[in-house]
Amino acid sequence: MNGRRVSRAVRWAALVPYAIIVAVVLVDVLAQSAVLLSLLAAPPALTAATGRPRAVLMTGGVALAVCLGVVLADEVSSAGRGWAALGAVAFVTLAAAQTSAVRVRAGEAHQQTKRELVDVRAVADVAQEVILGPVPRVNGRIELAVSYTSATVGARIGGDLYEALTMPDGRTRLLVGDVQGKGLTAVRTAVTVLTAFRAAAPGTGGLSDVAQHIEEALKRRENTEKFVTAVLADCTPGGEVTLLNFGHPPPLVRRTDASVRAVGPEVPGPPLGLPHGLGRIPLDDSGSGRIRLEPDDRLLFYTDGTTEARNRHGAFFALPQIVRRLGHRDLDHDLTALRKALARHTGGPLNDDAALLLLRFNLAPGDDQRG
């Protein structure tokens, strides 16, 4: 309906220049004066606002023909004024045609840019689906939801990463990480980490074996100094969670009484992929942590784009206070609430990417029906 109204308005607007030509001629005939003939320069100028150069020249041609006819037929008015009006109409017509051509070229360039932007975003969407694929929503009593917000305007992907895989024995194995830096180099490093995790995680080895595989994949890269902070986690069907933390912000557990605390070692291990001589991954118990989840407990994994987000006064985002409020049955609802709180805090785009993975340990079948 709105499209029809716009189309009708455009058609009526196209008739306005010709209505002005008719009005000027009628006034000139009644007043027997060539003073108003200069107004015939207005129709081509108006046409240039919405029409193409051909339409401007056509309107200007009509105005010139009418002006010339009036000048030749009007014996009372001053010939000088008539010829001056004729020159003004010709000059304005040519100038309006040039203006219309510039406007049309600019509009076509804008449309081309919009089409290219749509294509780029479509490619980015596909790339995100490949790089950050969908996580399993439910694996036994484990339920998951994820969210990713890029700090780059218009972008869908960046240096933050997450993955969740289900194991044959019912476990859920998780990875949340953050590549140093931004841009395509960070994306390439993220792909390296995710590929290594997906290859090693389904095996029979422990989290340290998976971490070793990622470390080796990162060290095989060429000409890059990127390192990755990460948390690896194993979640059993009974709610036991084992963590390995490599320089990453610790996950937050929210209990059913709304208490919130960080989970993990007091001193995490060094990041993965550090340049030689700056550190190595811990293969013992350093950087490790354990927690047991009770029914309806939530465990939030996140990247520092969330905790390091500042408001206009320079204050950091108080993530634990927001996590305390996350009690909705729909995990996506909780993540939406968290993102909105983050947007209110910053009052604008983020300075860094922000990945969120929210886990809930659900009731066992039938538990919700017990008295």
mmCIF file of C-alpha atoms in Angstrom:
data_model
loop_
_atom_site.group_PDB
_atom_site.id
_atom_site.type_symbol
_atom_site.label_atom_id
_atom_site.label_comp_id
_atom_site.label_asym_id
_atom_site.label_seq_id
_atom_site.Cartn_x
_atom_site.Cartn_y
_atom_site.Cartn_z
ATOM 1 C CA MET A 1 0.000 0.000 0.000
ATOM 2 C CA ASN A 2 2.795 2.445 0.862
ATOM 3 C CA GLY A 3 4.558 1.591 -2.400
ATOM 4 C CA ARG A 4 1.417 2.488 -4.376
ATOM 5 C CA ARG A 5 1.121 5.814 -2.575
ATOM 6 C CA VAL A 6 4.746 6.652 -3.291
ATOM 7 C CA SER A 7 4.351 5.710 -6.964
ATOM 8 C CA ARG A 8 1.213 7.841 -7.248
ATOM 9 C CA ALA A 9 2.972 10.787 -5.595
ATOM 10 C CA VAL A 10 5.893 10.472 -8.017
ATOM 11 C CA ARG A 11 3.531 10.524 -11.011
ATOM 12 C CA TRP A 12 1.774 13.637 -9.730
ATOM 13 C CA ALA A 13 5.138 15.311 -9.005
ATOM 14 C CA ALA A 14 6.171 14.729 -12.638
ATOM 15 C CA LEU A 15 3.180 16.782 -13.798
ATOM 16 C CA VAL A 16 4.002 19.809 -11.626
ATOM 17 C CA PRO A 17 6.588 21.339 -14.048
ATOM 18 C CA TYR A 18 4.087 21.223 -16.916
ATOM 19 C CA ALA A 19 1.390 22.738 -14.718
ATOM 20 C CA ILE A 20 3.758 25.633 -14.016
ATOM 21 C CA ILE A 21 4.321 26.116 -17.772
ATOM 22 C CA VAL A 22 0.554 26.309 -18.371
ATOM 23 C CA ALA A 23 0.095 28.720 -15.445
ATOM 24 C CA VAL A 24 2.857 31.062 -16.666
ATOM 25 C CA VAL A 25 1.401 31.147 -20.188
ATOM 26 C CA LEU A 26 -2.091 31.898 -18.899
ATOM 27 C CA VAL A 27 -0.822 34.705 -16.662
ATOM 28 C CA ASP A 28 1.238 36.132 -19.514
ATOM 29 C CA VAL A 29 -1.762 36.102 -21.848
ATOM 30 C CA LEU A 30 -3.966 37.805 -19.274
ATOM 31 C CA ALA A 31 -1.345 40.351 -18.164
ATOM 32 C CA GLN A 32 0.016 41.002 -21.647
ATOM 33 C CA SER A 33 3.552 41.097 -20.180
ATOM 34 C CA ALA A 34 6.722 39.076 -20.588
ATOM 35 C CA VAL A 35 7.835 39.684 -17.010
ATOM 36 C CA LEU A 36 6.710 36.237 -15.782
ATOM 37 C CA LEU A 37 8.267 34.309 -18.667
ATOM 38 C CA SER A 38 11.483 33.863 -16.648
ATOM 39 C CA LEU A 39 9.463 31.539 -14.401
ATOM 40 C CA LEU A 40 9.542 29.003 -17.243
ATOM 41 C CA ALA A 41 13.071 28.180 -16.017
ATOM 42 C CA ALA A 42 11.516 26.605 -12.916
ATOM 43 C CA PRO A 43 10.031 23.447 -14.572
ATOM 44 C CA PRO A 44 13.363 21.973 -15.766
ATOM 45 C CA ALA A 45 14.939 22.841 -12.424
ATOM 46 C CA LEU A 46 12.127 20.994 -10.584
ATOM 47 C CA THR A 47 12.391 18.022 -12.915
ATOM 48 C CA ALA A 48 16.101 17.698 -12.081
ATOM 49 C CA ALA A 49 15.196 16.926 -8.456
ATOM 50 C CA THR A 50 13.620 13.559 -9.329
ATOM 51 C CA GLY A 51 13.962 13.001 -13.083
ATOM 52 C CA ARG A 52 16.762 11.732 -15.278
ATOM 53 C CA PRO A 53 18.635 14.062 -17.691
ATOM 54 C CA ARG A 54 16.402 13.055 -20.620
ATOM 55 C CA ALA A 55 13.293 14.096 -18.670
ATOM 56 C CA VAL A 56 14.946 17.405 -17.743
ATOM 57 C CA LEU A 57 15.810 18.152 -21.375
ATOM 58 C CA MET A 58 12.292 17.237 -22.467
ATOM 59 C CA THR A 59 10.733 19.581 -19.891
ATOM 60 C CA GLY A 60 13.215 22.298 -20.778
ATOM 61 C CA GLY A 61 12.477 21.829 -24.473
ATOM 62 C CA VAL A 62 8.759 22.302 -23.864
ATOM 63 C CA ALA A 63 9.464 25.392 -21.744
ATOM 64 C CA LEU A 64 11.740 26.845 -24.433
ATOM 65 C CA ALA A 65 9.184 26.210 -27.184
ATOM 66 C CA VAL A 66 6.427 27.816 -25.164
ATOM 67 C CA CYS A 67 8.633 30.773 -24.213
ATOM 68 C CA LEU A 68 9.697 31.306 -27.832
ATOM 69 C CA GLY A 69 6.092 31.088 -29.012
ATOM 70 C CA VAL A 70 4.954 33.639 -26.451
ATOM 71 C CA VAL A 71 7.812 36.020 -27.309
ATOM 72 C CA LEU A 72 7.035 35.852 -31.025
ATOM 73 C CA ALA A 73 3.300 36.206 -30.521
ATOM 74 C CA ASP A 74 3.382 38.905 -27.844
ATOM 75 C CA GLU A 75 3.626 42.232 -29.619
ATOM 76 C CA VAL A 76 2.871 44.363 -26.569
ATOM 77 C CA SER A 77 5.560 43.193 -24.152
ATOM 78 C CA SER A 78 9.177 44.195 -24.312
ATOM 79 C CA ALA A 79 11.099 42.028 -26.753
ATOM 80 C CA GLY A 80 14.216 42.439 -24.594
ATOM 81 C CA ARG A 81 12.535 40.862 -21.587
ATOM 82 C CA GLY A 82 11.208 38.016 -23.681
ATOM 83 C CA TRP A 83 14.571 37.136 -25.175
ATOM 84 C CA ALA A 84 16.225 37.410 -21.739
ATOM 85 C CA ALA A 85 13.656 34.964 -20.373
ATOM 86 C CA LEU A 86 14.357 32.631 -23.285
ATOM 87 C CA GLY A 87 18.089 32.686 -22.494
ATOM 88 C CA ALA A 88 17.416 32.060 -18.809
ATOM 89 C CA VAL A 89 15.265 29.024 -19.601
ATOM 90 C CA ALA A 90 17.950 27.605 -21.910
ATOM 91 C CA PHE A 91 20.714 28.141 -19.354
ATOM 92 C CA VAL A 92 18.743 26.644 -16.455
ATOM 93 C CA THR A 93 17.737 23.656 -18.617
ATOM 94 C CA LEU A 94 21.347 22.797 -19.408
ATOM 95 C CA ALA A 95 22.441 23.319 -15.790
ATOM 96 C CA ALA A 96 19.535 21.218 -14.493
ATOM 97 C CA ALA A 97 20.336 18.401 -16.941
ATOM 98 C CA GLN A 98 23.943 18.367 -15.684
ATOM 99 C CA THR A 99 22.744 18.340 -12.062
ATOM 100 C CA SER A 100 20.372 15.490 -12.825
ATOM 101 C CA ALA A 101 23.189 13.493 -14.436
ATOM 102 C CA VAL A 102 25.390 13.955 -11.347
ATOM 103 C CA ARG A 103 22.500 12.969 -9.043
ATOM 104 C CA VAL A 104 21.707 9.860 -11.107
ATOM 105 C CA ARG A 105 25.356 8.756 -11.139
ATOM 106 C CA ALA A 106 25.602 9.288 -7.381
ATOM 107 C CA GLY A 107 22.379 7.346 -6.839
ATOM 108 C CA GLU A 108 23.560 4.462 -9.004
ATOM 109 C CA ALA A 109 26.890 4.400 -7.153
ATOM 110 C CA HIS A 110 25.016 4.367 -3.840
ATOM 111 C CA GLN A 111 22.816 1.496 -4.996
ATOM 112 C CA GLN A 112 25.875 -0.396 -6.179
ATOM 113 C CA THR A 113 27.525 0.156 -2.805
ATOM 114 C CA LYS A 114 24.391 -1.093 -1.051
ATOM 115 C CA ARG A 115 24.296 -4.193 -3.247
ATOM 116 C CA GLU A 116 27.971 -4.846 -2.561
ATOM 117 C CA LEU A 117 27.390 -4.371 1.169
ATOM 118 C CA VAL A 118 24.506 -6.824 1.071
ATOM 119 C CA ASP A 119 26.723 -9.296 -0.786
ATOM 120 C CA VAL A 120 29.530 -8.829 1.741
ATOM 121 C CA ARG A 121 27.147 -9.367 4.638
ATOM 122 C CA ALA A 122 25.729 -12.452 2.959
ATOM 123 C CA VAL A 123 29.265 -13.821 2.561
ATOM 124 C CA ALA A 124 29.982 -12.934 6.204
ATOM 125 C CA ASP A 125 26.843 -14.775 7.305
ATOM 126 C CA VAL A 126 27.923 -17.867 5.393
ATOM 127 C CA ALA A 127 31.448 -17.534 6.774
ATOM 128 C CA GLN A 128 30.118 -17.293 10.306
ATOM 129 C CA GLU A 129 28.028 -20.407 9.789
ATOM 130 C CA VAL A 130 31.187 -22.221 8.647
ATOM 131 C CA ILE A 131 33.529 -20.800 11.283
ATOM 132 C CA LEU A 132 31.120 -20.598 14.199
ATOM 133 C CA GLY A 133 28.637 -23.336 13.469
ATOM 134 C CA PRO A 134 25.485 -23.925 15.524
ATOM 135 C CA VAL A 135 26.082 -25.534 18.893
ATOM 136 C CA PRO A 136 23.940 -28.459 20.098
ATOM 137 C CA ARG A 137 21.024 -26.949 21.960
ATOM 138 C CA VAL A 138 20.489 -29.940 24.243
ATOM 139 C CA ASN A 139 22.650 -32.926 25.153
ATOM 140 C CA GLY A 140 20.951 -34.906 27.869
ATOM 141 C CA ARG A 141 20.611 -32.556 30.829
ATOM 142 C CA ILE A 142 22.957 -29.953 29.335
ATOM 143 C CA GLU A 143 21.305 -27.066 27.468
ATOM 144 C CA LEU A 144 23.274 -24.401 25.587
ATOM 145 C CA ALA A 145 22.735 -21.013 23.950
ATOM 146 C CA VAL A 146 25.295 -18.756 22.253
ATOM 147 C CA SER A 147 25.610 -15.143 21.162
ATOM 148 C CA TYR A 148 28.252 -13.261 19.174
ATOM 149 C CA THR A 149 28.567 -9.494 18.758
ATOM 150 C CA SER A 150 31.333 -8.122 16.549
ATOM 151 C CA ALA A 151 32.959 -4.810 17.415
ATOM 152 C CA THR A 152 33.415 -4.073 13.690
ATOM 153 C CA VAL A 153 30.427 -2.207 12.255
ATOM 154 C CA GLY A 154 28.626 -4.367 9.717
ATOM 155 C CA ALA A 155 30.756 -7.393 10.505
ATOM 156 C CA ARG A 156 29.478 -10.791 11.639
ATOM 157 C CA ILE A 157 32.750 -12.471 12.539
ATOM 158 C CA GLY A 158 35.926 -11.559 14.366
ATOM 159 C CA GLY A 159 38.568 -12.960 16.681
ATOM 160 C CA ASP A 160 36.307 -14.465 19.346
ATOM 161 C CA LEU A 161 35.336 -18.108 19.025
ATOM 162 C CA TYR A 162 33.234 -20.826 20.607
ATOM 163 C CA GLU A 163 32.366 -24.444 19.961
ATOM 164 C CA ALA A 164 30.441 -27.241 21.667
ATOM 165 C CA LEU A 165 30.606 -30.907 20.730
ATOM 166 C CA THR A 166 28.710 -33.884 22.115
ATOM 167 C CA MET A 167 30.711 -36.986 23.027
ATOM 168 C CA PRO A 168 29.589 -40.629 22.594
ATOM 169 C CA ASP A 169 29.592 -41.116 26.389
ATOM 170 C CA GLY A 170 27.085 -38.264 26.874
ATOM 171 C CA ARG A 171 29.614 -35.567 27.792
ATOM 172 C CA THR A 172 29.577 -32.095 26.248
ATOM 173 C CA ARG A 173 32.983 -30.646 25.429
ATOM 174 C CA LEU A 174 33.245 -26.849 25.130
ATOM 175 C CA LEU A 175 35.681 -24.232 23.896
ATOM 176 C CA VAL A 176 35.444 -20.448 24.273
ATOM 177 C CA GLY A 177 38.398 -18.331 23.193
ATOM 178 C CA ASP A 178 39.654 -14.923 22.171
ATOM 179 C CA VAL A 179 42.375 -14.334 19.580
ATOM 180 C CA GLN A 180 44.800 -11.493 20.206
ATOM 181 C CA GLY A 181 44.027 -8.575 17.909
ATOM 182 C CA LYS A 182 41.349 -8.067 15.274
ATOM 183 C CA GLY A 183 40.839 -8.307 11.530
ATOM 184 C CA LEU A 184 41.367 -11.123 9.041
ATOM 185 C CA THR A 185 44.524 -12.363 10.757
ATOM 186 C CA ALA A 186 42.542 -12.914 13.953
ATOM 187 C CA VAL A 187 39.838 -14.702 11.966
ATOM 188 C CA ARG A 188 42.418 -17.021 10.380
ATOM 189 C CA THR A 189 43.845 -17.834 13.810
ATOM 190 C CA ALA A 190 40.340 -18.504 15.117
ATOM 191 C CA VAL A 191 39.783 -20.952 12.250
ATOM 192 C CA THR A 192 43.045 -22.711 13.155
ATOM 193 C CA VAL A 193 41.957 -23.101 16.780
ATOM 194 C CA LEU A 194 38.450 -24.295 15.942
ATOM 195 C CA THR A 195 39.693 -26.772 13.350
ATOM 196 C CA ALA A 196 42.198 -28.230 15.816
ATOM 197 C CA PHE A 197 39.571 -28.448 18.562
ATOM 198 C CA ARG A 198 37.039 -30.156 16.301
ATOM 199 C CA ALA A 199 39.668 -32.677 15.247
ATOM 200 C CA ALA A 200 40.927 -33.496 18.751
ATOM 201 C CA ALA A 201 37.883 -33.096 21.005
ATOM 202 C CA PRO A 202 36.004 -36.262 19.901
ATOM 203 C CA GLY A 203 39.033 -38.423 20.793
ATOM 204 C CA THR A 204 39.554 -40.373 23.980
ATOM 205 C CA GLY A 205 42.191 -37.999 25.377
ATOM 206 C CA GLY A 206 41.639 -35.484 28.142
ATOM 207 C CA LEU A 207 41.367 -31.708 27.904
ATOM 208 C CA SER A 208 45.161 -31.356 28.142
ATOM 209 C CA ASP A 209 45.500 -33.537 25.022
ATOM 210 C CA VAL A 210 43.038 -31.313 23.182
ATOM 211 C CA ALA A 211 44.955 -28.235 24.336
ATOM 212 C CA GLN A 212 48.221 -29.791 23.150
ATOM 213 C CA HIS A 213 46.706 -30.405 19.714
ATOM 214 C CA ILE A 214 45.590 -26.764 19.489
ATOM 215 C CA GLU A 215 49.021 -25.583 20.626
ATOM 216 C CA GLU A 216 50.761 -27.622 17.949
ATOM 217 C CA ALA A 217 48.374 -26.335 15.276
ATOM 218 C CA LEU A 218 49.095 -22.747 16.300
ATOM 219 C CA LYS A 219 52.855 -23.283 16.238
ATOM 220 C CA ARG A 220 52.657 -24.619 12.677
ATOM 221 C CA ARG A 221 51.447 -21.229 11.465
ATOM 222 C CA GLU A 222 53.811 -18.964 9.553
ATOM 223 C CA ASN A 223 54.545 -15.261 10.010
ATOM 224 C CA THR A 224 52.179 -14.612 12.884
ATOM 225 C CA GLU A 225 52.567 -13.748 16.537
ATOM 226 C CA LYS A 226 48.907 -14.193 17.457
ATOM 227 C CA PHE A 227 48.094 -16.041 20.661
ATOM 228 C CA VAL A 228 44.750 -17.189 22.026
ATOM 229 C CA THR A 229 43.210 -17.084 25.491
ATOM 230 C CA ALA A 230 40.765 -19.933 25.946
ATOM 231 C CA VAL A 231 38.713 -22.047 28.322
ATOM 232 C CA LEU A 232 38.201 -25.752 27.616
ATOM 233 C CA ALA A 233 35.476 -27.585 29.506
ATOM 234 C CA ASP A 234 34.147 -31.108 29.913
ATOM 235 C CA CYS A 235 30.567 -31.408 31.183
ATOM 236 C CA THR A 236 29.393 -34.856 32.285
ATOM 237 C CA PRO A 237 25.744 -35.998 32.252
ATOM 238 C CA GLY A 238 25.818 -35.785 36.058
ATOM 239 C CA GLY A 239 26.748 -32.092 36.155
ATOM 240 C CA GLU A 240 30.489 -32.445 36.831
ATOM 241 C CA VAL A 241 32.419 -29.775 34.941
ATOM 242 C CA THR A 242 36.189 -29.856 34.451
ATOM 243 C CA LEU A 243 37.904 -26.716 33.167
ATOM 244 C CA LEU A 244 41.279 -25.813 31.725
ATOM 245 C CA ASN A 245 41.892 -22.063 31.601
ATOM 246 C CA PHE A 246 44.563 -20.536 29.370
ATOM 247 C CA GLY A 247 44.697 -16.868 30.320
ATOM 248 C CA HIS A 248 40.966 -16.396 29.749
ATOM 249 C CA PRO A 249 38.348 -14.672 31.951
ATOM 250 C CA PRO A 250 36.891 -17.345 34.268
ATOM 251 C CA PRO A 251 33.333 -18.591 33.664
ATOM 252 C CA LEU A 252 30.637 -17.450 36.079
ATOM 253 C CA VAL A 253 28.301 -19.930 37.766
ATOM 254 C CA ARG A 254 24.849 -18.764 38.845
ATOM 255 C CA ARG A 255 23.223 -20.955 41.449
ATOM 256 C CA THR A 256 19.479 -21.273 41.967
ATOM 257 C CA ASP A 257 19.744 -18.919 44.984
ATOM 258 C CA ALA A 258 21.015 -16.204 42.562
ATOM 259 C CA SER A 259 24.536 -16.300 43.986
ATOM 260 C CA VAL A 260 27.299 -15.805 41.407
ATOM 261 C CA ARG A 261 30.987 -16.677 41.573
ATOM 262 C CA ALA A 262 33.891 -17.218 39.205
ATOM 263 C CA VAL A 263 34.942 -20.782 38.402
ATOM 264 C CA GLY A 264 38.519 -21.818 37.799
ATOM 265 C CA PRO A 265 42.017 -21.590 39.211
ATOM 266 C CA GLU A 266 43.290 -18.529 41.040
ATOM 267 C CA VAL A 267 46.115 -18.356 38.502
ATOM 268 C CA PRO A 268 45.189 -19.533 34.988
ATOM 269 C CA GLY A 269 47.719 -21.064 32.657
ATOM 270 C CA PRO A 270 49.394 -19.009 29.907
ATOM 271 C CA PRO A 271 47.570 -18.403 26.600
ATOM 272 C CA LEU A 272 47.835 -20.878 23.754
ATOM 273 C CA GLY A 273 50.179 -20.182 20.848
ATOM 274 C CA LEU A 274 52.555 -17.880 22.673
ATOM 275 C CA PRO A 275 55.744 -17.185 20.683
ATOM 276 C CA HIS A 276 58.656 -19.418 21.634
ATOM 277 C CA GLY A 277 60.288 -18.413 24.890
ATOM 278 C CA LEU A 278 57.224 -16.605 26.311
ATOM 279 C CA GLY A 279 55.372 -19.552 27.767
ATOM 280 C CA ARG A 280 54.069 -23.066 27.302
ATOM 281 C CA ILE A 281 50.733 -24.722 27.937
ATOM 282 C CA PRO A 282 50.327 -26.419 31.318
ATOM 283 C CA LEU A 283 49.902 -30.159 30.993
ATOM 284 C CA ASP A 284 49.475 -30.806 34.718
ATOM 285 C CA ASP A 285 46.813 -29.462 37.081
ATOM 286 C CA SER A 286 47.875 -25.826 36.765
ATOM 287 C CA GLY A 287 45.171 -23.745 35.110
ATOM 288 C CA SER A 288 42.531 -26.358 35.905
ATOM 289 C CA GLY A 289 39.319 -26.186 37.903
ATOM 290 C CA ARG A 290 36.263 -28.253 38.781
ATOM 291 C CA ILE A 291 32.676 -27.540 39.719
ATOM 292 C CA ARG A 292 29.533 -29.545 40.230
ATOM 293 C CA LEU A 293 26.328 -28.104 38.843
ATOM 294 C CA GLU A 294 22.987 -28.625 40.530
ATOM 295 C CA PRO A 295 19.682 -28.683 38.625
ATOM 296 C CA ASP A 296 18.868 -25.277 37.093
ATOM 297 C CA ASP A 297 22.369 -23.874 37.720
ATOM 298 C CA ARG A 298 23.793 -21.765 34.898
ATOM 299 C CA LEU A 299 27.385 -21.451 33.750
ATOM 300 C CA LEU A 300 28.317 -18.460 31.571
ATOM 301 C CA PHE A 301 31.415 -18.504 29.357
ATOM 302 C CA TYR A 302 32.363 -15.128 27.850
ATOM 303 C CA THR A 303 35.160 -13.110 26.294
ATOM 304 C CA ASP A 304 36.705 -9.913 27.631
ATOM 305 C CA GLY A 305 34.793 -7.781 25.146
ATOM 306 C CA THR A 306 31.991 -8.084 27.708
ATOM 307 C CA THR A 307 33.814 -7.439 30.983
ATOM 308 C CA GLU A 308 36.056 -4.709 29.553
ATOM 309 C CA ALA A 309 33.202 -2.731 27.991
ATOM 310 C CA ARG A 310 33.131 0.784 29.486
ATOM 311 C CA ASN A 311 30.451 3.423 29.759
ATOM 312 C CA ARG A 312 31.017 7.119 29.080
ATOM 313 C CA HIS A 313 32.377 7.553 32.615
ATOM 314 C CA GLY A 314 34.981 4.825 32.082
ATOM 315 C CA ALA A 315 33.317 2.269 34.381
ATOM 316 C CA PHE A 316 33.513 -1.401 33.409
ATOM 317 C CA PHE A 317 30.433 -3.504 32.750
ATOM 318 C CA ALA A 318 29.331 -5.240 35.977
ATOM 319 C CA LEU A 319 28.787 -8.683 34.472
ATOM 320 C CA PRO A 320 28.251 -10.631 37.751
ATOM 321 C CA GLN A 321 25.377 -8.324 38.719
ATOM 322 C CA ILE A 322 23.645 -8.974 35.404
ATOM 323 C CA VAL A 323 24.292 -12.730 35.578
ATOM 324 C CA ARG A 324 22.581 -12.749 38.971
ATOM 325 C CA ARG A 325 19.328 -11.827 37.176
ATOM 326 C CA LEU A 326 19.516 -14.606 34.584
ATOM 327 C CA GLY A 327 16.737 -16.923 35.668
ATOM 328 C CA HIS A 328 14.428 -17.220 32.655
ATOM 329 C CA ARG A 329 13.489 -20.660 31.377
ATOM 330 C CA ASP A 330 14.540 -19.620 27.865
ATOM 331 C CA LEU A 331 18.334 -19.267 27.652
ATOM 332 C CA ASP A 332 18.065 -17.112 24.521
ATOM 333 C CA HIS A 333 15.901 -14.724 26.547
ATOM 334 C CA ASP A 334 18.673 -14.493 29.143
ATOM 335 C CA LEU A 335 21.329 -13.790 26.501
ATOM 336 C CA THR A 336 19.120 -11.127 24.903
ATOM 337 C CA ALA A 337 18.707 -9.470 28.297
ATOM 338 C CA LEU A 338 22.468 -9.572 28.806
ATOM 339 C CA ARG A 339 23.167 -8.025 25.394
ATOM 340 C CA LYS A 340 20.626 -5.259 26.029
ATOM 341 C CA ALA A 341 22.207 -4.486 29.403
ATOM 342 C CA LEU A 342 25.611 -4.321 27.704
ATOM 343 C CA ALA A 343 24.269 -1.970 25.010
ATOM 344 C CA ARG A 344 22.718 0.291 27.655
ATOM 345 C CA HIS A 345 26.011 0.377 29.532
ATOM 346 C CA THR A 346 28.196 1.322 26.562
ATOM 347 C CA GLY A 347 25.643 3.554 24.847
ATOM 348 C CA GLY A 348 27.159 2.613 21.484
ATOM 349 C CA PRO A 349 29.210 -0.003 19.608
ATOM 350 C CA LEU A 350 31.570 -2.256 21.531
ATOM 351 C CA ASN A 351 35.321 -1.701 21.442
ATOM 352 C CA ASP A 352 35.951 -5.435 21.229
ATOM 353 C CA ASP A 353 34.108 -8.539 20.064
ATOM 354 C CA ALA A 354 31.896 -10.235 22.649
ATOM 355 C CA ALA A 355 31.105 -13.953 22.572
ATOM 356 C CA LEU A 356 28.742 -15.516 25.104
ATOM 357 C CA LEU A 357 27.965 -19.183 25.747
ATOM 358 C CA LEU A 358 25.363 -19.930 28.402
ATOM 359 C CA LEU A 359 24.987 -23.448 29.813
ATOM 360 C CA ARG A 360 22.188 -24.724 32.043
ATOM 361 C CA PHE A 361 22.145 -28.030 33.892
ATOM 362 C CA ASN A 362 18.514 -29.136 33.689
ATOM 363 C CA LEU A 363 16.394 -31.239 35.987
ATOM 364 C CA ALA A 364 16.439 -34.973 35.461
ATOM 365 C CA PRO A 365 13.331 -36.364 33.706
ATOM 366 C CA GLY A 366 10.488 -36.444 36.198
ATOM 367 C CA ASP A 367 12.228 -34.247 38.808
ATOM 368 C CA ASP A 368 9.926 -31.326 38.080
ATOM 369 C CA GLN A 369 6.908 -33.470 38.912
ATOM 370 C CA ARG A 370 8.087 -34.588 42.340
ATOM 371 C CA GLY A 371 6.354 -33.125 45.344
#
